[in-house]
Coordinates of C-alpha atoms in Angstrom, one line a residue:
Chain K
X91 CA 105.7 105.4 81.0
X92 CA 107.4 102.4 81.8
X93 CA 110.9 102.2 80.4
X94 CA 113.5 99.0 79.7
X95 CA 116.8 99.7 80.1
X96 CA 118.8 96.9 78.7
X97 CA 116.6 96.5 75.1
X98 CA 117.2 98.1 72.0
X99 CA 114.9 97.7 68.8
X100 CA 116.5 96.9 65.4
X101 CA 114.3 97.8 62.7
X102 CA 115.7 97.6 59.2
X103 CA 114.6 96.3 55.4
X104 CA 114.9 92.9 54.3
X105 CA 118.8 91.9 53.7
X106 CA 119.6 95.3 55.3
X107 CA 122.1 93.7 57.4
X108 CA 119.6 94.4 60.8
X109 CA 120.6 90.9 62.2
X110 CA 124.2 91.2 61.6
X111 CA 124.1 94.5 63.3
X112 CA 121.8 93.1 66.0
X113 CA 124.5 90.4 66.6
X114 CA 127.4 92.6 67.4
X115 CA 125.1 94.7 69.8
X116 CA 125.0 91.3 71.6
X117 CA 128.3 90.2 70.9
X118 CA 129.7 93.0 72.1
X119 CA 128.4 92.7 76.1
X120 CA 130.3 90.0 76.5
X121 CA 127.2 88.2 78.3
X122 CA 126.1 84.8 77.3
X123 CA 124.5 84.8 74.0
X124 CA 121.1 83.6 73.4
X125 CA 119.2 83.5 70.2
X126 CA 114.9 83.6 70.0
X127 CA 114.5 82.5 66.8
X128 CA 110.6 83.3 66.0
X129 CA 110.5 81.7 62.6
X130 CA 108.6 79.0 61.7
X131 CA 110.6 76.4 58.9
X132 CA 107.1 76.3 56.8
X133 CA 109.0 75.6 53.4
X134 CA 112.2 74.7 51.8
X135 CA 113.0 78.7 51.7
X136 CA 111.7 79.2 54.8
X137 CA 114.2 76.4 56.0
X138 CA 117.1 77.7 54.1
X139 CA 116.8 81.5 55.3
X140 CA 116.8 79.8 59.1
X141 CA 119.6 78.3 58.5
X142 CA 121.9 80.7 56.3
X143 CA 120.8 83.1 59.6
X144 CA 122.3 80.0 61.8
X145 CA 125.6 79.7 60.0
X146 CA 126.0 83.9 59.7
X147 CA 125.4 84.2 63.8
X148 CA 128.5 81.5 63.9
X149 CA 129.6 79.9 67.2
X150 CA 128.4 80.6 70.8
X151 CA 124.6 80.8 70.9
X152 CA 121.9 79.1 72.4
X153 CA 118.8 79.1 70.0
X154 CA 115.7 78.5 71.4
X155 CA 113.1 78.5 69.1
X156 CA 109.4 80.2 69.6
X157 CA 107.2 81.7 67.2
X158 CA 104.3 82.4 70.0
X159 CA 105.3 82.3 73.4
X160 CA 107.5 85.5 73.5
X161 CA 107.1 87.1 76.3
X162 CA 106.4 83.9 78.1
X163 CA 110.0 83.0 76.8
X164 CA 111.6 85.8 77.5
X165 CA 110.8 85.4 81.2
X166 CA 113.0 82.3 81.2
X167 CA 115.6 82.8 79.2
X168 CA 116.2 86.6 80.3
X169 CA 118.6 87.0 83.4
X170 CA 121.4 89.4 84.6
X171 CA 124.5 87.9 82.9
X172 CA 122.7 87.2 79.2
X173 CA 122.0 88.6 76.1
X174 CA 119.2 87.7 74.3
X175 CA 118.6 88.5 70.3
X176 CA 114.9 88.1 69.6
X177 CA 115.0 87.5 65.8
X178 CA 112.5 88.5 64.5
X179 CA 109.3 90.8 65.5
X180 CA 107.6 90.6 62.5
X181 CA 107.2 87.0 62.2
X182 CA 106.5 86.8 65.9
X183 CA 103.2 89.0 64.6
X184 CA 102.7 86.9 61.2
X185 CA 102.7 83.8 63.4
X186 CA 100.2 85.3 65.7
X187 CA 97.9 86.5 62.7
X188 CA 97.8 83.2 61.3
X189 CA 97.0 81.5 65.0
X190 CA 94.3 83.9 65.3
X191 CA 95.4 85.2 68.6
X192 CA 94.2 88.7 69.9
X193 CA 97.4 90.9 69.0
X194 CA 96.5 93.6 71.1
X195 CA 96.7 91.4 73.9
X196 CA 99.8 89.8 72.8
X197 CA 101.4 93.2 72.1
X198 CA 100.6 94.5 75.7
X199 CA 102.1 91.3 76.8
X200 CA 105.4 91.3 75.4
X201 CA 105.4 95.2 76.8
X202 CA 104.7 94.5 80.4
X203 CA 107.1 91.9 80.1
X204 CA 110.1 93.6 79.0
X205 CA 109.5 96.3 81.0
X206 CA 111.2 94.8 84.2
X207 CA 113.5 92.5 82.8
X208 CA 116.9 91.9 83.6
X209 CA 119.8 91.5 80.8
X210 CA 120.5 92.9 77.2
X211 CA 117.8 92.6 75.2
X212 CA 117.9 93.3 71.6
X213 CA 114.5 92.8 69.4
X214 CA 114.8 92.7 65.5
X215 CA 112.1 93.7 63.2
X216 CA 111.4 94.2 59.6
X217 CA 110.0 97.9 58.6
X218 CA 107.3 96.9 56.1
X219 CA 105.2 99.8 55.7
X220 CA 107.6 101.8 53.0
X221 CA 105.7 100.6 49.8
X222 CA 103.0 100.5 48.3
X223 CA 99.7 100.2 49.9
X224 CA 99.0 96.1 49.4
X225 CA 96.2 94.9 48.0
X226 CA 96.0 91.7 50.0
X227 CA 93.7 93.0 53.9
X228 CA 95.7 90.4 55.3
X229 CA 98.9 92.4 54.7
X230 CA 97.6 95.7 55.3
X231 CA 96.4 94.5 58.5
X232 CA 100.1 92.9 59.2
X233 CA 101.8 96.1 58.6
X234 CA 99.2 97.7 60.9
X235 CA 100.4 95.5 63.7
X236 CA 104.0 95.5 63.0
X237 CA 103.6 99.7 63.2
X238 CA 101.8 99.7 65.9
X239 CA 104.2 97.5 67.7
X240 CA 107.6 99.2 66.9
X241 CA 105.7 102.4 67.9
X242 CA 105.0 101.1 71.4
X243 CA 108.7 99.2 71.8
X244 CA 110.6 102.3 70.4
X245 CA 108.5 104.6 73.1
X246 CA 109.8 101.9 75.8
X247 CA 113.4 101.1 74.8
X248 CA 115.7 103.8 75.3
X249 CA 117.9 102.7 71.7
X250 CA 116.6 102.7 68.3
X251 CA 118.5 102.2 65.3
X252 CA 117.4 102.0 61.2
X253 CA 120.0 100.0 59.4
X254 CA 120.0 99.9 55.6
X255 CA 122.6 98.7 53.6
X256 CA 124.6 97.1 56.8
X257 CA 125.0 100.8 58.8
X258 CA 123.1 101.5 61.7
X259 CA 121.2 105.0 62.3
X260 CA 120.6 105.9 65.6
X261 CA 116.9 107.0 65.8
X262 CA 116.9 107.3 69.9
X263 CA 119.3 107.1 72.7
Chain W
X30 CA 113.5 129.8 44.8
X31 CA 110.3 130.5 46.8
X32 CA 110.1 129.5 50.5
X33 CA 107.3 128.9 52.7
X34 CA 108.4 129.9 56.6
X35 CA 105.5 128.2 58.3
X36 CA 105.4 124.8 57.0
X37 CA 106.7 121.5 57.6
X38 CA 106.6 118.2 55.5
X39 CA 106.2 115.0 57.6
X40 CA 107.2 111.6 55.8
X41 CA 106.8 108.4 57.1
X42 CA 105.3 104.7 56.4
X43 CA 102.1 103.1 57.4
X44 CA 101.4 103.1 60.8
X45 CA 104.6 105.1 61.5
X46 CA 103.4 107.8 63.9
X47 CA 103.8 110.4 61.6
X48 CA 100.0 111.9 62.0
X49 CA 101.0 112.0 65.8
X50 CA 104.3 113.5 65.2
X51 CA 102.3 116.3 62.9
X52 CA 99.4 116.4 65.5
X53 CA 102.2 117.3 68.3
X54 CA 103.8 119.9 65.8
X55 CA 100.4 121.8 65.3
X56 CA 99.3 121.6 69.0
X57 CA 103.3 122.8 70.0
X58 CA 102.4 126.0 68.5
X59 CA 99.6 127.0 70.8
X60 CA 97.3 128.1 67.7
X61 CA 93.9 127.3 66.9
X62 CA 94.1 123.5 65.1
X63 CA 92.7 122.7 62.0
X64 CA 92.8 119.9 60.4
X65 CA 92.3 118.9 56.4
X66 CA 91.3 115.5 55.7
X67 CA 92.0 114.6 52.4
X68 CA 91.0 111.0 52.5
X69 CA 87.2 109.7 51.4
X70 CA 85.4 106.8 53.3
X71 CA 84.6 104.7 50.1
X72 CA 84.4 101.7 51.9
X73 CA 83.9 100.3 55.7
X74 CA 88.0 99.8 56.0
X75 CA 88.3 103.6 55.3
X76 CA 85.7 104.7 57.2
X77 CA 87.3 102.9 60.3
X78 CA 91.1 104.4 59.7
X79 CA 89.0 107.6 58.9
X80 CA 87.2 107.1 62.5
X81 CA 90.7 106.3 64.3
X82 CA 92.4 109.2 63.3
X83 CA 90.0 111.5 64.2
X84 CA 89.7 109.5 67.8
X85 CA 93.6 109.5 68.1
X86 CA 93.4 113.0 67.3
X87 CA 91.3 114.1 70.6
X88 CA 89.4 117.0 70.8
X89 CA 90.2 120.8 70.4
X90 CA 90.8 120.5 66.2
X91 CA 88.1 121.9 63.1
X92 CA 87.7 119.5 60.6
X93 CA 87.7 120.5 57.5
X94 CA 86.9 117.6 54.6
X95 CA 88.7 118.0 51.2
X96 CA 89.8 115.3 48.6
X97 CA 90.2 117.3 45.9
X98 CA 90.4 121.6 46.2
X99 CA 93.6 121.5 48.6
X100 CA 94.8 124.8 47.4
X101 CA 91.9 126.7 47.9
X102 CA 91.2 125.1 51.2
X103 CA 93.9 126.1 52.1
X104 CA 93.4 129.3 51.2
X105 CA 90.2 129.8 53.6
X106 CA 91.9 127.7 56.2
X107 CA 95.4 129.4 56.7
X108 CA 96.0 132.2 58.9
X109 CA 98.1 133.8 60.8
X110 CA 96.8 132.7 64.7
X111 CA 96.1 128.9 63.2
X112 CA 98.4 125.4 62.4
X113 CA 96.5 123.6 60.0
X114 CA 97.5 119.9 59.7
X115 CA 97.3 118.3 55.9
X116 CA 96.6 114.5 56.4
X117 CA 97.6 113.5 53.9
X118 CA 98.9 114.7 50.4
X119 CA 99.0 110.5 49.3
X120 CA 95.2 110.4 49.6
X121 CA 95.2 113.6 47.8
X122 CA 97.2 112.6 44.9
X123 CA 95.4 108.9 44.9
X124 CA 91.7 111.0 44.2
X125 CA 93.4 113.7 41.8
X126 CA 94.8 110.4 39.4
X127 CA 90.9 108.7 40.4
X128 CA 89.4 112.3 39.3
X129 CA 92.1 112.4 36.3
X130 CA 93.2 115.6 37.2
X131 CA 96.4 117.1 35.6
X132 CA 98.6 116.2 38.1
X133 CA 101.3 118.7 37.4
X134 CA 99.2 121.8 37.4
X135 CA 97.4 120.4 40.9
X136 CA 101.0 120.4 42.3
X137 CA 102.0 123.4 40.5
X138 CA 98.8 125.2 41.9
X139 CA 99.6 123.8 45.7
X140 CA 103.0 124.6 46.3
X141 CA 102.1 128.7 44.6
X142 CA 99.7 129.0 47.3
X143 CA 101.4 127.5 50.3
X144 CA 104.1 129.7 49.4
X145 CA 102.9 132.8 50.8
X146 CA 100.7 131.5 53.7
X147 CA 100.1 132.6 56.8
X148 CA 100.3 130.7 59.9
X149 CA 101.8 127.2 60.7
X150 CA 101.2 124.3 58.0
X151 CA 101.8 121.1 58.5
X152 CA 102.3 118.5 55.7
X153 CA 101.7 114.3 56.4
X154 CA 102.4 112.4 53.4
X155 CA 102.7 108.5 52.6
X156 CA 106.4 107.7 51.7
X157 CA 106.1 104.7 49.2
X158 CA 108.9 104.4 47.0
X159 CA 111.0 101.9 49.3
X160 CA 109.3 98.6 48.2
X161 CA 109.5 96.3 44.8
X162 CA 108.6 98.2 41.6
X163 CA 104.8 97.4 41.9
X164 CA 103.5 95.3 38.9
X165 CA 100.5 97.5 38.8
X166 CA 101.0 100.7 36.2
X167 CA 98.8 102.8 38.4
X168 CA 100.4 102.1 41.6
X169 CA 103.9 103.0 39.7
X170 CA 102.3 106.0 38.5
X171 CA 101.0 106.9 42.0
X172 CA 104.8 106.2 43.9
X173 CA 106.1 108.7 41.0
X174 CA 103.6 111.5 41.4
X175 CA 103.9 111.0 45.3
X176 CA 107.8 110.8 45.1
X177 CA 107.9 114.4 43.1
X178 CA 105.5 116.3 44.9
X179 CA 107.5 115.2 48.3
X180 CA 110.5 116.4 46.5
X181 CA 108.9 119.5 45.7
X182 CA 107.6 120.5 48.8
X183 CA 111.2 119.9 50.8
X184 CA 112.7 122.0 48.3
X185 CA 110.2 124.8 49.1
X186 CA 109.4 124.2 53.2
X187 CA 111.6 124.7 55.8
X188 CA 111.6 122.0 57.9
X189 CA 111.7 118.4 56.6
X190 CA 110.8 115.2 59.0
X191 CA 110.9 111.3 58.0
X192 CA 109.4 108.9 60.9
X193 CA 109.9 105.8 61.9
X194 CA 108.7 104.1 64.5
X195 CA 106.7 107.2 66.0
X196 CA 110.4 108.6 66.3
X197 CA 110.9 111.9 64.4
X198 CA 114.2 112.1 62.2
X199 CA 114.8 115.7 60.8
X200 CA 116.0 115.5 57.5
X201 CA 116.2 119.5 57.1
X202 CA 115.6 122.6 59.3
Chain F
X48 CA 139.0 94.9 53.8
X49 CA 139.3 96.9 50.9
X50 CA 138.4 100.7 50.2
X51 CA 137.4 102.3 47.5
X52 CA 138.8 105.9 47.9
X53 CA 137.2 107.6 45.2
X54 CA 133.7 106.0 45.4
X55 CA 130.2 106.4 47.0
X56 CA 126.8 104.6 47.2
X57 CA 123.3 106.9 46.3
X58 CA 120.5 104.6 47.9
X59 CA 117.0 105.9 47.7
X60 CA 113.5 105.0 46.9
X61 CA 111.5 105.6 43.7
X62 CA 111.5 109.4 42.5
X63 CA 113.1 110.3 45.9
X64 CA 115.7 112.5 44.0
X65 CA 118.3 110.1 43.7
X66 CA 120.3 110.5 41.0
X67 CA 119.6 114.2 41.0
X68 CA 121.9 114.3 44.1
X69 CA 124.5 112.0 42.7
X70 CA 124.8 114.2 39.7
X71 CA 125.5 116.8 42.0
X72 CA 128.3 114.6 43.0
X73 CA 129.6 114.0 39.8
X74 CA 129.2 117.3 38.9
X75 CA 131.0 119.3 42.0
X76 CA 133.8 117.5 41.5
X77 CA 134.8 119.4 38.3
X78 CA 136.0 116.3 36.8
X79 CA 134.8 115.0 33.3
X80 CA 131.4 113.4 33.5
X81 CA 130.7 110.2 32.7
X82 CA 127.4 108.1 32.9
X83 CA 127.1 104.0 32.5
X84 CA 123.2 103.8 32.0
X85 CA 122.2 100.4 32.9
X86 CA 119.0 100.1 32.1
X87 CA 117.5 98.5 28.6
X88 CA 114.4 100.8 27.3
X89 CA 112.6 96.9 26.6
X90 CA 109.2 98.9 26.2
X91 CA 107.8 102.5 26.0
X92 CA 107.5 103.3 29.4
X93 CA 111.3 102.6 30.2
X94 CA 112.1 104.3 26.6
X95 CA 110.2 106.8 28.6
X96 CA 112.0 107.0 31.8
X97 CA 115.5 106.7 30.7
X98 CA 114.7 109.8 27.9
X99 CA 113.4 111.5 30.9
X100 CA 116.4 110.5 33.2
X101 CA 118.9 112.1 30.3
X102 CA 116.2 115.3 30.0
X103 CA 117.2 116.3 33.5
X104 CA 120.8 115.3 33.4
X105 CA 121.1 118.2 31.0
X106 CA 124.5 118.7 28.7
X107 CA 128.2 117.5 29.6
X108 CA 127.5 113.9 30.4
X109 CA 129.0 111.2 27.9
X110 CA 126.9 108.7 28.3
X111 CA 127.9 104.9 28.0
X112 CA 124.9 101.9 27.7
X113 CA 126.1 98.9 29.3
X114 CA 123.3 96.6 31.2
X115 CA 125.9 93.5 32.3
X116 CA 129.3 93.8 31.9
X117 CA 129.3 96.6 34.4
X118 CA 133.1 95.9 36.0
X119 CA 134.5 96.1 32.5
X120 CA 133.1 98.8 31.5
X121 CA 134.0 100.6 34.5
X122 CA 137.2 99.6 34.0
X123 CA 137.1 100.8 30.5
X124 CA 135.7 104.6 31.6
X125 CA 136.8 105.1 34.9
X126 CA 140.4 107.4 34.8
X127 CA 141.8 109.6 37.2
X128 CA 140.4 113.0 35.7
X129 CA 136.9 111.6 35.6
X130 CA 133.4 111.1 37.8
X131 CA 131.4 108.4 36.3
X132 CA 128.2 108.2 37.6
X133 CA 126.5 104.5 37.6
X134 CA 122.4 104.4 37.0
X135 CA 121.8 102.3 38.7
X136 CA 122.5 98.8 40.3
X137 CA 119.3 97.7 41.0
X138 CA 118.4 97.7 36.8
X139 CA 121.9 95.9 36.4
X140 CA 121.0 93.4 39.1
X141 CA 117.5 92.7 37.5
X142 CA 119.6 92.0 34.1
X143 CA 122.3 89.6 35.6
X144 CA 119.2 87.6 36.7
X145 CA 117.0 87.8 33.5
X146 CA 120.3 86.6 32.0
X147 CA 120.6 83.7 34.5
X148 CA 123.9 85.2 35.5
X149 CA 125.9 83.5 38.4
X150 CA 125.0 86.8 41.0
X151 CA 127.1 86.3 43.3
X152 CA 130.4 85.9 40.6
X153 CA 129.2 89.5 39.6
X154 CA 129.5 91.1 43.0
X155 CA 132.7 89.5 43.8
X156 CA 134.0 90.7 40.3
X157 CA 132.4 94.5 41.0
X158 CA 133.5 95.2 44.4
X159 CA 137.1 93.8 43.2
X160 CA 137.4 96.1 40.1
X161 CA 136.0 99.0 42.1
X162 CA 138.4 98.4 45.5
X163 CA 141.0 99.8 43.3
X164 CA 139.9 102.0 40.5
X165 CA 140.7 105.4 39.9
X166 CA 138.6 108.9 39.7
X167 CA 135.3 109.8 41.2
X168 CA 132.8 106.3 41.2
X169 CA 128.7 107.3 42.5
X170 CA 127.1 104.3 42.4
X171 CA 123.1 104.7 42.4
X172 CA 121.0 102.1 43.8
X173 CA 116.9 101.5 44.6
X174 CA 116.5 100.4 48.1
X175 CA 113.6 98.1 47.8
X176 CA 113.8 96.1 50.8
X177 CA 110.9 98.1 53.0
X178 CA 108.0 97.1 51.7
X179 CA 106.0 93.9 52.5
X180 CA 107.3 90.2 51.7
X181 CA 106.5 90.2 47.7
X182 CA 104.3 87.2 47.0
X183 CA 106.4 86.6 43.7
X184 CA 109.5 84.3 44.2
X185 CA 112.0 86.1 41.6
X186 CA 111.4 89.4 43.7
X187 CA 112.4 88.1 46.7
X188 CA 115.5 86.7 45.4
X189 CA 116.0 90.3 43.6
X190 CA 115.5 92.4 46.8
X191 CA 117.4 89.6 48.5
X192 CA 120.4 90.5 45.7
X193 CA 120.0 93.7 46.1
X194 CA 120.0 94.5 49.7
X195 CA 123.4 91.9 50.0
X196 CA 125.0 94.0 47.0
X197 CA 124.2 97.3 49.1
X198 CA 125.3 96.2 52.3
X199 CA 128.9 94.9 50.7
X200 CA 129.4 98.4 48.5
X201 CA 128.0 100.2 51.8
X202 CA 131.1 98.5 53.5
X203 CA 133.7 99.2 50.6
X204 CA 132.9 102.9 49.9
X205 CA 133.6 105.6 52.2
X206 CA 130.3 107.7 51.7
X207 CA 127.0 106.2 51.7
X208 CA 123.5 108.3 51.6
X209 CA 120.4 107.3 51.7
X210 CA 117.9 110.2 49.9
X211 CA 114.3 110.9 50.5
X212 CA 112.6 113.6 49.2
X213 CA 115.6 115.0 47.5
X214 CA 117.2 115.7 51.1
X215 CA 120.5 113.3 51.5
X216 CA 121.0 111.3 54.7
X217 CA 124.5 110.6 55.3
X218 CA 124.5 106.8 56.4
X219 CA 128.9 106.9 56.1
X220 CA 131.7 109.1 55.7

């Protein structure tokens, strides 16, 4: 199996301080610091979640912002002497849903991508799969994907940490 | 308290690996593998998550189909020279509430027969209790029953795994 | 930053054996127990759950109902020769905002009142964030709330565990 070995997968709840935590794993290179945001600013919450996560990450970031293109964008932003936060996985795959792409595709994508790339990489992701079984397809079939894909990056990555309530557990490395 | 040697309790969220984990634990062993499927194909959805399994799964296990008598199944099943794989006690519990069962004798009955079994046992089971109090009283019945019989069975099994991820952590043994 | 000597944060699902384990806390310290119940029985299933919740406590608590003004009360019980045992944050937090509350005031005026305060404190909370995006506004903001009042107590307190299946994870400490 293929492995990356400057990424590390965050997964973590909603306001479970992931990002925060993903921030100082970037901070703390002392690379360059660049910031995928994947979100798309579809409403006024929407708008105001992107930019209370702009004004927490502070000074010193690029942002670029791209909620399809990932691996694509990864291959020009990534080099030697950067960091690169990709914030976040899960709406990377809700953006893909809604665009109808072929997520199995995309997934295997991003994978052979990261695989060789040069850099810190640090990928963010919700954990969505802890409640109840939804009733809506469309979100059982979301939390399908978003499994599946922190299965496959957490099998590639050699770091893995769960953070709830701001503290990081180490699942691998 | 009563302790059973042979068996292991695997929690994890959707699409979290944890029927591979438990597949990798039962084949480890070297024994003959058996597998209990709890879950029913009621509709085409089912019957394709019900088909993937069973493809994931490869070949080399016995099914063995039982939504309901999980005691006594397991009662023919176990023995000494076989792992038998439970996937998983959530479906279980979701057709004893649809049969109205009683609930408490079901789990009382289960964890008095697994005590003394022979063999390996291996337990996969839906952890569902880490979203938003669902508005639905069934579902909040279901995340209760679910949430006590996983209690119950840590209490009584030796070895205690939550995954995330498709990364095992061991939360006892 | 502040520290709270004395105190420590119980996170855990539904029925995952939460406050069980914190009672165990209380309890093992030998100190006088105390309990601030913050939940309001507003229909027969809570009525239900809290009798249930005092069931399994068992004798020895002195039990204290206080659904807002949780700092003064605290500040009212909490003594040097006592564990008070709080049951739990995510009920208060769904009261300060049925009550229209100013939310963040409250968690300023908590984590100042604890950063000092005397005796054993085991704060129970529901971790709620790992489920999908709930399509209802309020619980978003409430999970919101909740997951930024865990992740400032989780940096306050020097012990933090998260429970599953009545087995404690320690996250701190």
């Amino acid at each position: 199996m293929q492995k990356s070995p400057g990424a590390v997968l965050v997964l973590g709840g909603a306001r479970s301080g992931k990002s925060a935590f993903a921030e100082r794993l970037v901070t703390e290179t002392g690379l360059s610091r660049h910031y995928i945001a994947t979100g798309r600013a579809w409403d006024e919450e929407m708008r105001q979640r992107i930019a209370r996560h702009r004004e927490d990450r502070g000074e010193g970031w690029e942002t670029h912002e791209e909620p399809l293109e990932l691996a694509a964008r990864l291959n020009d932003v990534a080099r030697e002497d950067r960091a690169v936060l990709v914030d976040c996985l899960t709406l990377w795959v809700t953006n893909l849903m809604l665009e109808e792409r072929d997520i199995a595709a995309e997934f295997a994508g991003l994978v052979e991508a990261i695989a060789t790339m040069p850099g810190r990489l640090v990928f963010v992701s919700n954990e969505v799969g802890l409640g109840i079984v939804p009733e809506n397809r469309m979100a059982r079939d979301f939390r399908d994907h978003a499994g599946r894909l922190h299965q496959r990056l957490a099998a590639l990555v050699p770091e893995v940490y769960f953070v709830a309530a701001g503290l990081p557990l180490k699942m691998k490395g």
